[in-house]
PDB file of C-alpha atoms in Angstrom:
ATOM      1  CA  MET A 602     121.216 109.364  91.618  1.00 34.00           C
ATOM      2  CA  THR A 603     123.378 108.836  94.677  1.00 35.00           C
ATOM      3  CA  ALA A 604     122.242 106.991  97.782  1.00 36.00           C
ATOM      4  CA  ALA A 605     122.392 110.166  99.845  1.00 34.00           C
ATOM      5  CA  ARG A 606     122.592 113.899  99.411  1.00 31.00           C
ATOM      6  CA  LEU A 607     126.008 114.812 100.733  1.00 32.00           C
ATOM      7  CA  SER A 608     128.368 117.717 101.090  1.00 35.00           C
ATOM      8  CA  ASP A 609     131.176 118.243  98.614  1.00 34.00           C
ATOM      9  CA  THR A 610     133.682 116.551 100.919  1.00 37.00           C
ATOM     10  CA  THR A 611     131.820 113.261 101.236  1.00 40.00           C
ATOM     11  CA  THR A 612     131.167 110.222  99.115  1.00 39.00           C
ATOM     12  CA  ALA A 613     127.963 108.296  98.575  1.00 42.00           C
ATOM     13  CA  ALA A 614     127.544 104.556  98.444  1.00 44.00           C
ATOM     14  CA  PRO A 615     126.719 103.533  94.869  1.00 43.00           C
ATOM     15  CA  THR A 616     123.661 101.397  94.361  1.00 44.00           C
ATOM     16  CA  THR A 617     122.416  99.145  91.578  1.00 50.00           C
ATOM     17  CA  ARG A 618     119.343  97.972  93.484  1.00 61.00           C
ATOM     18  CA  GLY A 619     116.662  99.461  91.255  1.00 70.00           C
ATOM     19  CA  VAL A 620     113.769 101.440  92.701  1.00 82.00           C
ATOM     20  CA  PRO A 621     114.244 102.442  96.356  1.00 93.00           C
ATOM     21  CA  TYR A 622     111.678 101.141  98.832  1.00 96.00           C
ATOM     22  CA  ILE A 623     112.009 104.102 101.220  1.00 97.00           C
ATOM     23  CA  GLU A 624     112.809 107.575  99.902  1.00 98.00           C
ATOM     24  CA  VAL A 625     113.746 110.482 102.160  1.00 98.00           C
ATOM     25  CA  GLU A 626     113.933 113.866 100.439  1.00 98.00           C
ATOM     26  CA  ASN A 627     114.978 117.151 102.060  1.00 98.00           C
ATOM     27  CA  VAL A 628     113.515 116.154 105.426  1.00 98.00           C
ATOM     28  CA  SER A 629     113.864 118.587 108.306  1.00 98.00           C
ATOM     29  CA  LYS A 630     112.683 118.308 111.899  1.00 98.00           C
ATOM     30  CA  SER A 631     112.986 120.664 114.859  1.00 97.00           C
ATOM     31  CA  PHE A 632     112.159 120.389 118.531  1.00 95.00           C
ATOM     32  CA  GLY A 633     111.568 123.959 119.606  1.00 94.00           C
ATOM     33  CA  ASN A 634     114.555 126.002 118.470  1.00 94.00           C
ATOM     34  CA  HIS A 635     116.757 122.932 118.007  1.00 94.00           C
ATOM     35  CA  GLN A 636     116.864 121.592 114.450  1.00 96.00           C
ATOM     36  CA  VAL A 637     117.538 117.858 114.661  1.00 97.00           C
ATOM     37  CA  LEU A 638     117.290 116.970 110.955  1.00 98.00           C
ATOM     38  CA  LYS A 639     118.559 119.394 108.312  1.00 97.00           C
ATOM     39  CA  ASN A 640     117.393 118.697 104.762  1.00 97.00           C
ATOM     40  CA  VAL A 641     118.232 114.997 104.955  1.00 97.00           C
ATOM     41  CA  SER A 642     117.967 113.062 101.698  1.00 97.00           C
ATOM     42  CA  THR A 643     118.690 109.373 101.237  1.00 97.00           C
ATOM     43  CA  GLN A 644     117.156 106.154  99.920  1.00 97.00           C
ATOM     44  CA  PHE A 645     116.855 102.624 101.240  1.00 97.00           C
ATOM     45  CA  TYR A 646     116.567  99.590  98.988  1.00 96.00           C
ATOM     46  CA  ALA A 647     114.884  96.211  99.390  1.00 94.00           C
ATOM     47  CA  GLY A 648     117.254  93.564 100.737  1.00 93.00           C
ATOM     48  CA  GLU A 649     119.758  96.158 101.930  1.00 96.00           C
ATOM     49  CA  VAL A 650     121.145  96.438 105.471  1.00 97.00           C
ATOM     50  CA  SER A 651     121.899 100.076 106.277  1.00 97.00           C
ATOM     51  CA  VAL A 652     123.685 100.958 109.515  1.00 97.00           C
ATOM     52  CA  ILE A 653     123.462 104.526 110.798  1.00 97.00           C
ATOM     53  CA  ILE A 654     126.083 105.764 113.244  1.00 95.00           C
ATOM     54  CA  GLY A 655     126.972 109.098 114.817  1.00 93.00           C
ATOM     55  CA  ALA A 656     127.120 110.921 118.107  1.00 91.00           C
ATOM     56  CA  SER A 657     124.136 111.183 120.429  1.00 90.00           C
ATOM     57  CA  GLY A 658     121.769 113.926 119.285  1.00 90.00           C
ATOM     58  CA  SER A 659     122.954 113.854 115.675  1.00 93.00           C
ATOM     59  CA  GLY A 660     119.500 112.927 114.323  1.00 94.00           C
ATOM     60  CA  LYS A 661     119.835 109.176 113.801  1.00 96.00           C
ATOM     61  CA  SER A 662     116.894 108.012 115.906  1.00 95.00           C
ATOM     62  CA  THR A 663     114.759 110.944 114.797  1.00 97.00           C
ATOM     63  CA  LEU A 664     115.086 109.815 111.198  1.00 97.00           C
ATOM     64  CA  LEU A 665     113.891 106.318 112.088  1.00 97.00           C
ATOM     65  CA  ARG A 666     110.970 107.725 114.049  1.00 96.00           C
ATOM     66  CA  ALA A 667     110.072 110.002 111.147  1.00 97.00           C
ATOM     67  CA  ILE A 668     110.022 107.059 108.735  1.00 97.00           C
ATOM     68  CA  ASN A 669     107.503 105.346 111.012  1.00 95.00           C
ATOM     69  CA  ARG A 670     105.653 108.653 111.634  1.00 96.00           C
ATOM     70  CA  LEU A 671     106.311 108.491 115.357  1.00 95.00           C
ATOM     71  CA  GLU A 672     107.817 111.955 114.878  1.00 95.00           C
ATOM     72  CA  PRO A 673     106.128 113.940 112.084  1.00 96.00           C
ATOM     73  CA  HIS A 674     108.715 115.736 109.963  1.00 97.00           C
ATOM     74  CA  ASP A 675     108.392 119.491 109.493  1.00 97.00           C
ATOM     75  CA  SER A 676     109.293 119.700 105.814  1.00 97.00           C
ATOM     76  CA  GLY A 677     110.432 117.531 102.939  1.00 98.00           C
ATOM     77  CA  SER A 678     108.939 114.146 102.094  1.00 98.00           C
ATOM     78  CA  ILE A 679     109.227 110.481 103.061  1.00 98.00           C
ATOM     79  CA  ARG A 680     107.787 107.819 100.774  1.00 97.00           C
ATOM     80  CA  ILE A 681     107.397 104.115 101.417  1.00 97.00           C
ATOM     81  CA  ALA A 682     106.889 102.066  98.254  1.00 95.00           C
ATOM     82  CA  GLY A 683     106.083 105.341  96.517  1.00 95.00           C
ATOM     83  CA  VAL A 684     103.370 106.350  99.003  1.00 97.00           C
ATOM     84  CA  PRO A 685     103.963 109.511 101.087  1.00 97.00           C
ATOM     85  CA  VAL A 686     104.153 109.115 104.861  1.00 97.00           C
ATOM     86  CA  THR A 687     101.398 111.339 106.257  1.00 95.00           C
ATOM     87  CA  ASP A 688      98.830 111.290 109.052  1.00 95.00           C
ATOM     88  CA  ASP A 689      96.155 109.597 106.939  1.00 95.00           C
ATOM     89  CA  PRO A 690      95.005 106.849 109.362  1.00 94.00           C
ATOM     90  CA  ALA A 691      94.406 104.026 106.877  1.00 93.00           C
ATOM     91  CA  THR A 692      97.623 104.630 104.947  1.00 95.00           C
ATOM     92  CA  LEU A 693      99.668 105.047 108.121  1.00 94.00           C
ATOM     93  CA  GLN A 694      98.387 101.789 109.599  1.00 91.00           C
ATOM     94  CA  GLN A 695      99.285  99.932 106.417  1.00 92.00           C
ATOM     95  CA  GLN A 696     102.756 101.475 106.357  1.00 94.00           C
ATOM     96  CA  ARG A 697     103.367 100.579 109.984  1.00 92.00           C
ATOM     97  CA  CYS A 698     102.427  96.994 109.191  1.00 92.00           C
ATOM     98  CA  GLU A 699     105.062  96.996 106.454  1.00 94.00           C
ATOM     99  CA  VAL A 700     107.756  98.789 108.488  1.00 96.00           C
ATOM    100  CA  GLY A 701     108.391  97.140 111.859  1.00 95.00           C
ATOM    101  CA  MET A 702     110.357  98.880 114.581  1.00 95.00           C
ATOM    102  CA  VAL A 703     112.412  97.665 117.527  1.00 96.00           C
ATOM    103  CA  PHE A 704     113.282 100.232 120.197  1.00 93.00           C
ATOM    104  CA  GLN A 705     115.980 100.644 122.842  1.00 90.00           C
ATOM    105  CA  GLN A 706     113.430  99.759 125.493  1.00 90.00           C
ATOM    106  CA  PHE A 707     111.511  96.555 124.896  1.00 90.00           C
ATOM    107  CA  ASN A 708     107.999  97.953 125.488  1.00 90.00           C
ATOM    108  CA  LEU A 709     106.480  94.529 126.093  1.00 95.00           C
ATOM    109  CA  PHE A 710     103.119  94.289 127.831  1.00 95.00           C
ATOM    110  CA  GLY A 711     103.992  93.207 131.357  1.00 95.00           C
ATOM    111  CA  HIS A 712     100.583  91.682 132.101  1.00 96.00           C
ATOM    112  CA  MET A 713     100.712  89.409 129.050  1.00 97.00           C
ATOM    113  CA  SER A 714     102.708  86.254 128.408  1.00 98.00           C
ATOM    114  CA  VAL A 715     105.465  86.175 125.822  1.00 98.00           C
ATOM    115  CA  LEU A 716     103.158  84.239 123.498  1.00 98.00           C
ATOM    116  CA  ASP A 717     100.351  86.778 123.833  1.00 98.00           C
ATOM    117  CA  ASN A 718     102.744  89.701 123.349  1.00 98.00           C
ATOM    118  CA  VAL A 719     103.723  88.318 119.942  1.00 98.00           C
ATOM    119  CA  ALA A 720     100.255  87.099 118.919  1.00 98.00           C
ATOM    120  CA  LEU A 721      98.346  90.263 119.845  1.00 96.00           C
ATOM    121  CA  ALA A 722      99.023  92.409 116.768  1.00 94.00           C
ATOM    122  CA  PRO A 723      98.243  89.661 114.221  1.00 95.00           C
ATOM    123  CA  ARG A 724      94.946  89.070 116.006  1.00 96.00           C
ATOM    124  CA  ARG A 725      94.015  92.738 116.291  1.00 93.00           C
ATOM    125  CA  LEU A 726      95.339  94.121 113.012  1.00 89.00           C
ATOM    126  CA  ARG A 727      95.464  91.132 110.667  1.00 89.00           C
ATOM    127  CA  HIS A 728      92.364  89.544 112.212  1.00 93.00           C
ATOM    128  CA  LEU A 729      93.897  86.105 112.663  1.00 95.00           C
ATOM    129  CA  LYS A 730      92.012  83.643 114.838  1.00 97.00           C
ATOM    130  CA  ARG A 731      93.710  82.897 118.149  1.00 96.00           C
ATOM    131  CA  PRO A 732      94.994  79.396 117.175  1.00 97.00           C
ATOM    132  CA  GLU A 733      96.476  80.752 113.945  1.00 97.00           C
ATOM    133  CA  ALA A 734      98.028  83.763 115.693  1.00 97.00           C
ATOM    134  CA  ASN A 735      99.469  81.546 118.429  1.00 97.00           C
ATOM    135  CA  ALA A 736     100.979  79.183 115.852  1.00 98.00           C
ATOM    136  CA  LEU A 737     102.591  82.144 114.092  1.00 97.00           C
ATOM    137  CA  ALA A 738     103.876  83.497 117.402  1.00 98.00           C
ATOM    138  CA  LEU A 739     105.451  80.162 118.324  1.00 98.00           C
ATOM    139  CA  GLU A 740     107.117  79.955 114.929  1.00 97.00           C
ATOM    140  CA  LEU A 741     108.608  83.421 115.349  1.00 97.00           C
ATOM    141  CA  LEU A 742     109.666  82.780 118.930  1.00 98.00           C
ATOM    142  CA  ALA A 743     111.482  79.681 117.704  1.00 97.00           C
ATOM    143  CA  ARG A 744     113.185  81.837 115.083  1.00 95.00           C
ATOM    144  CA  VAL A 745     114.636  84.103 117.783  1.00 96.00           C
ATOM    145  CA  GLY A 746     115.384  81.235 120.180  1.00 95.00           C
ATOM    146  CA  MET A 747     112.593  82.027 122.636  1.00 97.00           C
ATOM    147  CA  GLN A 748     109.967  79.318 122.013  1.00 97.00           C
ATOM    148  CA  ALA A 749     110.732  77.599 125.331  1.00 97.00           C
ATOM    149  CA  HIS A 750     109.837  80.839 127.138  1.00 98.00           C
ATOM    150  CA  ALA A 751     106.460  81.367 125.470  1.00 98.00           C
ATOM    151  CA  HIS A 752     104.556  80.821 128.738  1.00 98.00           C
ATOM    152  CA  LYS A 753     106.626  83.287 130.751  1.00 98.00           C
ATOM    153  CA  TYR A 754     105.998  86.969 131.431  1.00 98.00           C
ATOM    154  CA  PRO A 755     108.433  89.760 130.524  1.00 97.00           C
ATOM    155  CA  TRP A 756     109.528  90.290 134.118  1.00 96.00           C
ATOM    156  CA  GLN A 757     110.781  86.687 134.173  1.00 97.00           C
ATOM    157  CA  LEU A 758     113.186  87.313 131.272  1.00 96.00           C
ATOM    158  CA  SER A 759     116.597  88.899 130.941  1.00 95.00           C
ATOM    159  CA  GLY A 760     116.986  92.087 128.931  1.00 95.00           C
ATOM    160  CA  GLY A 761     118.410  90.204 125.961  1.00 95.00           C
ATOM    161  CA  GLN A 762     115.517  87.751 126.046  1.00 96.00           C
ATOM    162  CA  GLN A 763     112.990  90.573 126.197  1.00 96.00           C
ATOM    163  CA  GLN A 764     114.590  92.254 123.191  1.00 96.00           C
ATOM    164  CA  ARG A 765     114.440  89.009 121.221  1.00 97.00           C
ATOM    165  CA  VAL A 766     110.727  88.781 122.052  1.00 97.00           C
ATOM    166  CA  ALA A 767     110.344  92.388 120.890  1.00 97.00           C
ATOM    167  CA  ILE A 768     111.955  91.437 117.569  1.00 97.00           C
ATOM    168  CA  ALA A 769     109.575  88.478 117.218  1.00 97.00           C
ATOM    169  CA  ARG A 770     106.654  90.791 117.955  1.00 97.00           C
ATOM    170  CA  ALA A 771     107.739  93.182 115.191  1.00 96.00           C
ATOM    171  CA  LEU A 772     108.177  90.266 112.767  1.00 97.00           C
ATOM    172  CA  ALA A 773     104.647  89.039 113.533  1.00 96.00           C
ATOM    173  CA  MET A 774     103.213  91.678 111.205  1.00 94.00           C
ATOM    174  CA  ALA A 775     105.321  90.297 108.314  1.00 94.00           C
ATOM    175  CA  PRO A 776     107.067  93.635 107.710  1.00 96.00           C
ATOM    176  CA  LYS A 777     109.030  94.339 104.569  1.00 95.00           C
ATOM    177  CA  VAL A 778     111.486  96.549 106.476  1.00 97.00           C
ATOM    178  CA  MET A 779     112.761  96.418 110.051  1.00 97.00           C
ATOM    179  CA  LEU A 780     113.950  99.555 111.843  1.00 97.00           C
ATOM    180  CA  PHE A 781     116.228  99.037 114.852  1.00 97.00           C
ATOM    181  CA  ASP A 782     116.788 102.033 117.137  1.00 96.00           C
ATOM    182  CA  GLU A 783     119.906 101.168 119.182  1.00 95.00           C
ATOM    183  CA  PRO A 784     118.450  97.765 120.090  1.00 95.00           C
ATOM    184  CA  THR A 785     121.382  96.754 122.307  1.00 94.00           C
ATOM    185  CA  SER A 786     122.046 100.037 124.128  1.00 91.00           C
ATOM    186  CA  ALA A 787     119.900  99.121 127.154  1.00 89.00           C
ATOM    187  CA  LEU A 788     121.429  95.661 127.542  1.00 92.00           C
ATOM    188  CA  ASP A 789     124.171  94.379 129.778  1.00 90.00           C
ATOM    189  CA  PRO A 790     127.289  93.600 127.696  1.00 88.00           C
ATOM    190  CA  GLU A 791     126.897  89.825 128.013  1.00 86.00           C
ATOM    191  CA  MET A 792     123.407  90.027 126.510  1.00 91.00           C
ATOM    192  CA  VAL A 793     124.318  92.083 123.452  1.00 94.00           C
ATOM    193  CA  GLN A 794     125.553  89.219 121.278  1.00 93.00           C
ATOM    194  CA  GLU A 795     122.359  87.169 121.575  1.00 94.00           C
ATOM    195  CA  VAL A 796     120.381  90.078 120.095  1.00 96.00           C
ATOM    196  CA  LEU A 797     122.975  90.789 117.408  1.00 96.00           C
ATOM    197  CA  ASP A 798     122.922  87.096 116.456  1.00 95.00           C
ATOM    198  CA  VAL A 799     119.173  87.333 115.808  1.00 96.00           C
ATOM    199  CA  MET A 800     119.729  90.428 113.688  1.00 97.00           C
ATOM    200  CA  ARG A 801     122.498  88.694 111.747  1.00 96.00           C
ATOM    201  CA  GLY A 802     120.069  85.875 111.023  1.00 96.00           C
ATOM    202  CA  LEU A 803     117.498  88.341 109.700  1.00 96.00           C
ATOM    203  CA  ALA A 804     120.108  89.934 107.468  1.00 95.00           C
ATOM    204  CA  ARG A 805     121.173  86.545 106.095  1.00 94.00           C
ATOM    205  CA  GLY A 806     117.516  85.859 105.333  1.00 94.00           C
ATOM    206  CA  GLY A 807     117.313  88.971 103.161  1.00 94.00           C
ATOM    207  CA  MET A 808     115.382  91.258 105.520  1.00 96.00           C
ATOM    208  CA  THR A 809     115.634  94.937 104.647  1.00 96.00           C
ATOM    209  CA  MET A 810     117.028  96.610 107.772  1.00 97.00           C
ATOM    210  CA  ILE A 811     117.881 100.130 108.903  1.00 98.00           C
ATOM    211  CA  VAL A 812     119.884  99.935 112.107  1.00 98.00           C
ATOM    212  CA  VAL A 813     120.954 102.766 114.404  1.00 97.00           C
ATOM    213  CA  THR A 814     123.731 101.332 116.539  1.00 94.00           C
ATOM    214  CA  HIS A 815     127.163 101.819 118.073  1.00 91.00           C
ATOM    215  CA  GLU A 816     128.074  98.168 117.422  1.00 93.00           C
ATOM    216  CA  MET A 817     130.855  98.662 114.902  1.00 92.00           C
ATOM    217  CA  GLY A 818     131.579  94.939 114.577  1.00 92.00           C
ATOM    218  CA  PHE A 819     128.006  94.404 113.433  1.00 94.00           C
ATOM    219  CA  ALA A 820     128.333  97.271 110.946  1.00 94.00           C
ATOM    220  CA  ARG A 821     131.550  95.845 109.486  1.00 93.00           C
ATOM    221  CA  GLU A 822     130.154  92.338 109.205  1.00 94.00           C
ATOM    222  CA  VAL A 823     126.534  92.790 108.177  1.00 95.00           C
ATOM    223  CA  ALA A 824     125.969  96.223 106.634  1.00 96.00           C
ATOM    224  CA  ASP A 825     125.744  96.885 102.929  1.00 96.00           C
ATOM    225  CA  ARG A 826     126.328 100.568 103.673  1.00 97.00           C
ATOM    226  CA  VAL A 827     127.176 102.753 106.654  1.00 97.00           C
ATOM    227  CA  LEU A 828     125.803 106.263 107.030  1.00 97.00           C
ATOM    228  CA  PHE A 829     127.394 108.790 109.385  1.00 96.00           C
ATOM    229  CA  PHE A 830     125.188 111.473 110.911  1.00 96.00           C
ATOM    230  CA  ASP A 831     126.635 114.699 112.274  1.00 94.00           C
ATOM    231  CA  GLN A 832     124.584 117.653 113.517  1.00 94.00           C
ATOM    232  CA  GLY A 833     121.435 116.626 111.683  1.00 96.00           C
ATOM    233  CA  ARG A 834     122.997 115.773 108.348  1.00 96.00           C
ATOM    234  CA  ILE A 835     124.335 112.690 106.567  1.00 96.00           C
ATOM    235  CA  VAL A 836     127.977 113.574 106.027  1.00 95.00           C
ATOM    236  CA  HIS A 837     129.269 110.219 104.768  1.00 95.00           C
ATOM    237  CA  ASP A 838     127.642 107.176 103.153  1.00 96.00           C
ATOM    238  CA  ALA A 839     129.781 104.284 101.959  1.00 96.00           C
ATOM    239  CA  PRO A 840     130.153 100.488 101.969  1.00 96.00           C
ATOM    240  CA  PRO A 841     131.650  99.306 105.273  1.00 95.00           C
ATOM    241  CA  ALA A 842     135.042  98.338 103.878  1.00 93.00           C
ATOM    242  CA  GLU A 843     135.515 101.815 102.440  1.00 94.00           C
ATOM    243  CA  PHE A 844     133.880 103.549 105.396  1.00 94.00           C
ATOM    244  CA  PHE A 845     136.171 102.068 108.016  1.00 93.00           C
ATOM    245  CA  LYS A 846     139.383 101.911 105.986  1.00 91.00           C
ATOM    246  CA  HIS A 847     139.182 105.370 104.424  1.00 89.00           C
ATOM    247  CA  PRO A 848     137.145 107.754 106.587  1.00 88.00           C
ATOM    248  CA  PRO A 849     137.089 111.083 104.747  1.00 88.00           C
ATOM    249  CA  ASN A 850     137.707 113.465 107.638  1.00 88.00           C
ATOM    250  CA  GLU A 851     139.055 113.731 111.172  1.00 89.00           C
ATOM    251  CA  ARG A 852     135.589 113.946 112.725  1.00 89.00           C
ATOM    252  CA  ILE A 853     134.665 110.481 111.465  1.00 91.00           C
ATOM    253  CA  ARG A 854     138.125 109.042 112.188  1.00 90.00           C
ATOM    254  CA  ALA A 855     137.890 110.233 115.785  1.00 89.00           C
ATOM    255  CA  PHE A 856     134.403 108.796 116.215  1.00 89.00           C
ATOM    256  CA  ILE A 857     135.446 105.411 114.875  1.00 88.00           C
ATOM    257  CA  GLY A 858     138.546 105.483 117.063  1.00 85.00           C
ATOM    258  CA  ARG A 859     136.527 106.138 120.233  1.00 82.00           C
ATOM    259  CA  LEU A 860     134.408 103.077 119.530  1.00 74.00           C
ATOM    260  CA  GLY A 861     137.448 100.895 118.997  1.00 64.00           C
ATOM    261  CA  ALA A 862     136.589 100.212 115.391  1.00 57.00           C
TER     262      ALA A 862
END
């Protein structure tokens, strides 16, 4: 089975990674009369870094939101560790603990300190006592280079610092997969690298990651595979060396060229 269901003119990245952790099969999603996802099928494997690229509105972020059930899909199926993604409350909560998500906007609680932002979910959902949750939060803040800022509030931080705190907050639930929805798009250019460095560290540590981004350098360096979305479909899926050296059509070549890749 290929890593993605593709048209006749595309190639799929081969995989030898065993059973997929996330399976997407014939998933479609519409907003009104606009169909954003069109029978999308693909699989994501444990330990794999998948980078999704494509023009705005091509369906990239919608797929991530569907995996986390932030946008219910209209048809098809999504399975995480073999369990369908549905609206069942208990199952959905467990799946969201296992699949962390980092958004374009940081969504930190402005009235809470950095430490409390990271410690809140472990206390509420994993029922850790405050000292244990705080110790975990400090450990994760150290991992993203933000331990010295634990006492501060989000408004006292730069955008890059806030995004690193958001990553620590997602990691606090010990997820098996991290979804990143254009995590650097809201940042000033000088702050982008500090967030990408944290993500590189996660990848080196073996974290399973699905990343929607326009950072082509990150895709070349870190990805195991690159998927190209166009008009709601995956039209190319290949390892980065092949993807960037031998794009299969002019549409993808032009997109890569515009991003300076």
